[in-house]
Short mmCIF file of C-alpha atoms in Angstrom, two decimals:
data_model
loop_
_atom_site.label_atom_id
_atom_site.label_comp_id
_atom_site.label_asym_id
_atom_site.label_seq_id
_atom_site.Cartn_x
_atom_site.Cartn_y
_atom_site.Cartn_z
CA UNK A 26 -18.49 95.84 175.84
CA UNK A 27 -15.09 94.11 176.30
CA UNK A 28 -13.39 94.66 179.92
CA UNK A 29 -10.13 95.83 178.90
CA UNK A 30 -9.12 94.72 182.71
CA UNK A 31 -8.72 97.08 185.74
CA UNK A 32 -10.03 100.27 185.13
CA UNK A 33 -10.78 100.26 181.07
CA UNK A 34 -13.88 99.18 179.13
CA UNK A 35 -15.00 99.77 175.58
CA UNK A 36 -18.74 99.99 175.13
CA UNK A 37 -19.54 98.73 170.92
CA UNK A 38 -22.75 98.73 169.19
CA UNK A 39 -22.68 98.42 165.49
CA UNK A 40 -25.89 99.40 163.40
CA UNK A 41 -25.75 96.38 160.63
CA UNK A 42 -28.42 98.50 158.89
CA UNK A 43 -26.68 102.12 158.63
CA UNK A 44 -23.30 100.39 158.44
CA UNK A 45 -22.15 102.35 161.84
CA UNK A 46 -20.59 101.71 164.85
CA UNK A 47 -21.27 103.98 168.53
CA UNK A 48 -18.49 103.50 170.58
CA UNK A 49 -17.90 104.22 174.41
CA UNK A 50 -14.22 104.41 175.91
CA UNK A 51 -14.61 104.33 179.68
CA UNK A 52 -11.03 104.49 181.86
CA UNK A 53 -9.94 105.16 184.95
CA UNK A 54 -8.37 108.12 184.38
CA UNK A 55 -8.44 112.06 183.80
CA UNK A 56 -6.43 111.73 180.89
CA UNK A 57 -6.38 110.05 176.74
CA UNK A 58 -8.17 107.08 175.96
CA UNK A 59 -7.34 105.49 172.85
CA UNK A 60 -8.53 102.45 170.96
CA UNK A 61 -7.09 101.16 167.13
CA UNK A 62 -9.05 98.86 164.50
CA UNK A 63 -7.34 95.86 163.72
CA UNK A 64 -8.46 94.30 160.25
CA UNK A 65 -8.27 90.21 159.97
CA UNK A 66 -5.48 91.16 156.84
CA UNK A 67 -3.40 93.55 159.01
CA UNK A 68 -0.14 91.64 159.61
CA UNK A 69 2.89 92.70 162.25
CA UNK A 70 2.34 94.89 165.32
CA UNK A 71 -0.71 95.81 166.15
CA UNK A 72 0.41 99.41 166.26
CA UNK A 73 2.25 99.79 162.80
CA UNK A 74 -0.09 100.82 160.23
CA UNK A 75 -3.56 101.15 162.54
CA UNK A 76 -6.51 103.14 162.20
CA UNK A 77 -6.62 104.86 165.94
CA UNK A 78 -9.10 106.86 167.74
CA UNK A 79 -7.93 108.98 171.10
CA UNK A 80 -10.40 110.42 173.60
CA UNK A 81 -10.25 112.87 176.11
CA UNK A 82 -12.07 115.04 178.43
CA UNK A 83 -11.16 118.64 179.05
CA UNK A 84 -11.06 120.44 182.40
CA UNK A 85 -13.86 122.63 181.38
CA UNK A 86 -15.85 119.50 180.75
CA UNK A 87 -15.98 119.23 176.82
CA UNK A 88 -15.46 115.38 175.26
CA UNK A 89 -13.18 115.32 172.45
CA UNK A 90 -12.31 112.44 170.19
CA UNK A 91 -9.70 112.79 167.76
CA UNK A 92 -9.02 110.70 164.10
CA UNK A 93 -5.79 109.68 164.03
CA UNK A 94 -3.10 107.04 162.26
CA UNK A 95 -0.61 105.00 163.71
CA UNK A 96 2.95 104.35 161.31
CA UNK A 97 4.98 102.19 163.86
CA UNK A 98 5.26 102.81 167.69
CA UNK A 99 5.00 106.15 168.49
CA UNK A 100 2.35 108.84 168.88
CA UNK A 101 -0.41 108.44 166.53
CA UNK A 102 -0.82 111.25 164.00
CA UNK A 103 -4.19 113.32 163.21
CA UNK A 104 -5.65 112.26 160.14
CA UNK A 105 -6.11 115.84 158.87
CA UNK A 106 -1.79 115.58 159.01
CA UNK A 107 -1.70 113.39 156.38
CA UNK A 108 -3.62 115.07 153.80
CA UNK A 109 -2.01 116.19 150.67
CA UNK A 110 1.04 113.96 151.04
CA UNK A 111 2.23 112.52 147.81
CA UNK A 112 1.78 109.16 147.69
CA UNK A 113 5.60 108.84 146.86
CA UNK A 114 6.26 110.68 150.53
CA UNK A 115 5.46 107.22 152.28
CA UNK A 116 4.74 104.75 149.85
CA UNK A 117 1.67 103.82 151.03
CA UNK A 118 -1.71 104.85 149.39
CA UNK A 119 -3.26 108.18 148.15
CA UNK A 120 -3.63 110.38 150.64
CA UNK A 121 -6.62 112.08 152.04
CA UNK A 122 -6.70 112.14 155.85
CA UNK A 123 -9.75 113.50 157.56
CA UNK A 124 -11.45 113.38 161.20
CA UNK A 125 -14.58 110.75 160.00
CA UNK A 126 -15.68 110.54 163.84
CA UNK A 127 -18.26 112.43 165.52
CA UNK A 128 -19.45 112.73 169.21
CA UNK A 129 -22.83 111.76 170.00
CA UNK A 130 -25.04 112.19 173.64
CA UNK A 131 -25.73 108.29 174.04
CA UNK A 132 -27.34 107.50 177.40
CA UNK A 133 -25.87 109.86 179.54
CA UNK A 134 -26.89 113.12 177.91
CA UNK A 135 -23.82 114.72 176.90
CA UNK A 136 -21.20 113.33 174.69
CA UNK A 137 -18.34 113.34 177.25
CA UNK A 138 -17.69 113.22 181.25
CA UNK A 139 -15.30 113.13 183.59
CA UNK A 140 -15.80 112.27 187.68
CA UNK A 141 -14.02 112.09 190.45
CA UNK A 142 -14.63 108.75 193.10
CA UNK A 143 -13.12 110.93 196.22
CA UNK A 144 -12.52 113.93 196.96
CA UNK A 145 -8.75 113.64 195.69
CA UNK A 146 -9.69 112.88 192.47
CA UNK A 147 -7.32 109.82 192.85
CA UNK A 148 -8.56 107.46 190.97
CA UNK A 149 -10.62 109.98 188.28
CA UNK A 150 -13.07 108.74 185.32
CA UNK A 151 -14.16 109.69 182.06
CA UNK A 152 -15.94 108.62 179.11
CA UNK A 153 -16.32 109.64 175.60
CA UNK A 154 -19.01 108.78 173.32
CA UNK A 155 -18.33 108.78 169.35
CA UNK A 156 -19.39 106.64 166.19
CA UNK A 157 -17.66 106.20 162.95
CA UNK A 158 -18.73 104.45 159.66
CA UNK A 159 -18.23 101.26 158.86
CA UNK A 160 -16.34 102.76 155.73
CA UNK A 161 -15.27 105.93 155.40
CA UNK A 162 -13.52 107.67 151.96
CA UNK A 163 -10.03 108.55 153.95
CA UNK A 164 -7.40 105.94 153.26
CA UNK A 165 -5.93 106.45 157.49
CA UNK A 166 -9.51 104.54 158.07
CA UNK A 167 -9.77 100.44 158.45
CA UNK A 168 -13.04 99.10 156.73
CA UNK A 169 -14.73 97.59 159.24
CA UNK A 170 -16.27 94.50 158.33
CA UNK A 171 -20.55 94.48 157.58
CA UNK A 172 -21.05 90.97 158.99
CA UNK A 173 -18.59 87.35 158.87
CA UNK A 174 -15.73 88.37 160.33
CA UNK A 175 -14.32 89.35 163.40
CA UNK A 176 -12.03 93.05 164.06
CA UNK A 177 -9.46 93.09 167.11
CA UNK A 178 -8.66 96.16 168.69
CA UNK A 179 -5.01 97.58 170.63
CA UNK A 180 -6.03 100.09 173.23
CA UNK A 181 -4.61 102.37 175.58
CA UNK A 182 -5.19 104.76 178.24
CA UNK A 183 -2.79 107.18 180.50
CA UNK A 184 -3.06 109.42 183.27
CA UNK A 185 -2.45 112.85 181.77
CA UNK A 186 -2.63 114.24 178.82
#
């Protein structure tokens, strides 16, 4: 796990045999939580051209995980929004954006949960659990190293969606 300071922890468990990673985002929020993978070859600001995940729990208790991509210092777009663009539209890659993340139940028996610390629900807490493959067919996803390399992360959360 990685404690990211007051109110946010990311738990992760790589499975090197099956080549996927289980992730749980847990934050002191009733809003969204996000993280991004920064491979060793990445240069520039951590939000520039970065594979991102955004998670939240809806008011009716449903967990949501979104596969996104940040091109600059702005809200990361859903990977699916890039699907079908021509390479010359962005000058980057052949584009085939898709959601490569899957919710999973983990130890709680549900993929996500929100709960309150007191009657005012200030602060509230949220947890969303998901997994992803080390390597996908999506040009917008970072290839996670199988062995021998460290990968950095960028992260954020907000009190409202």
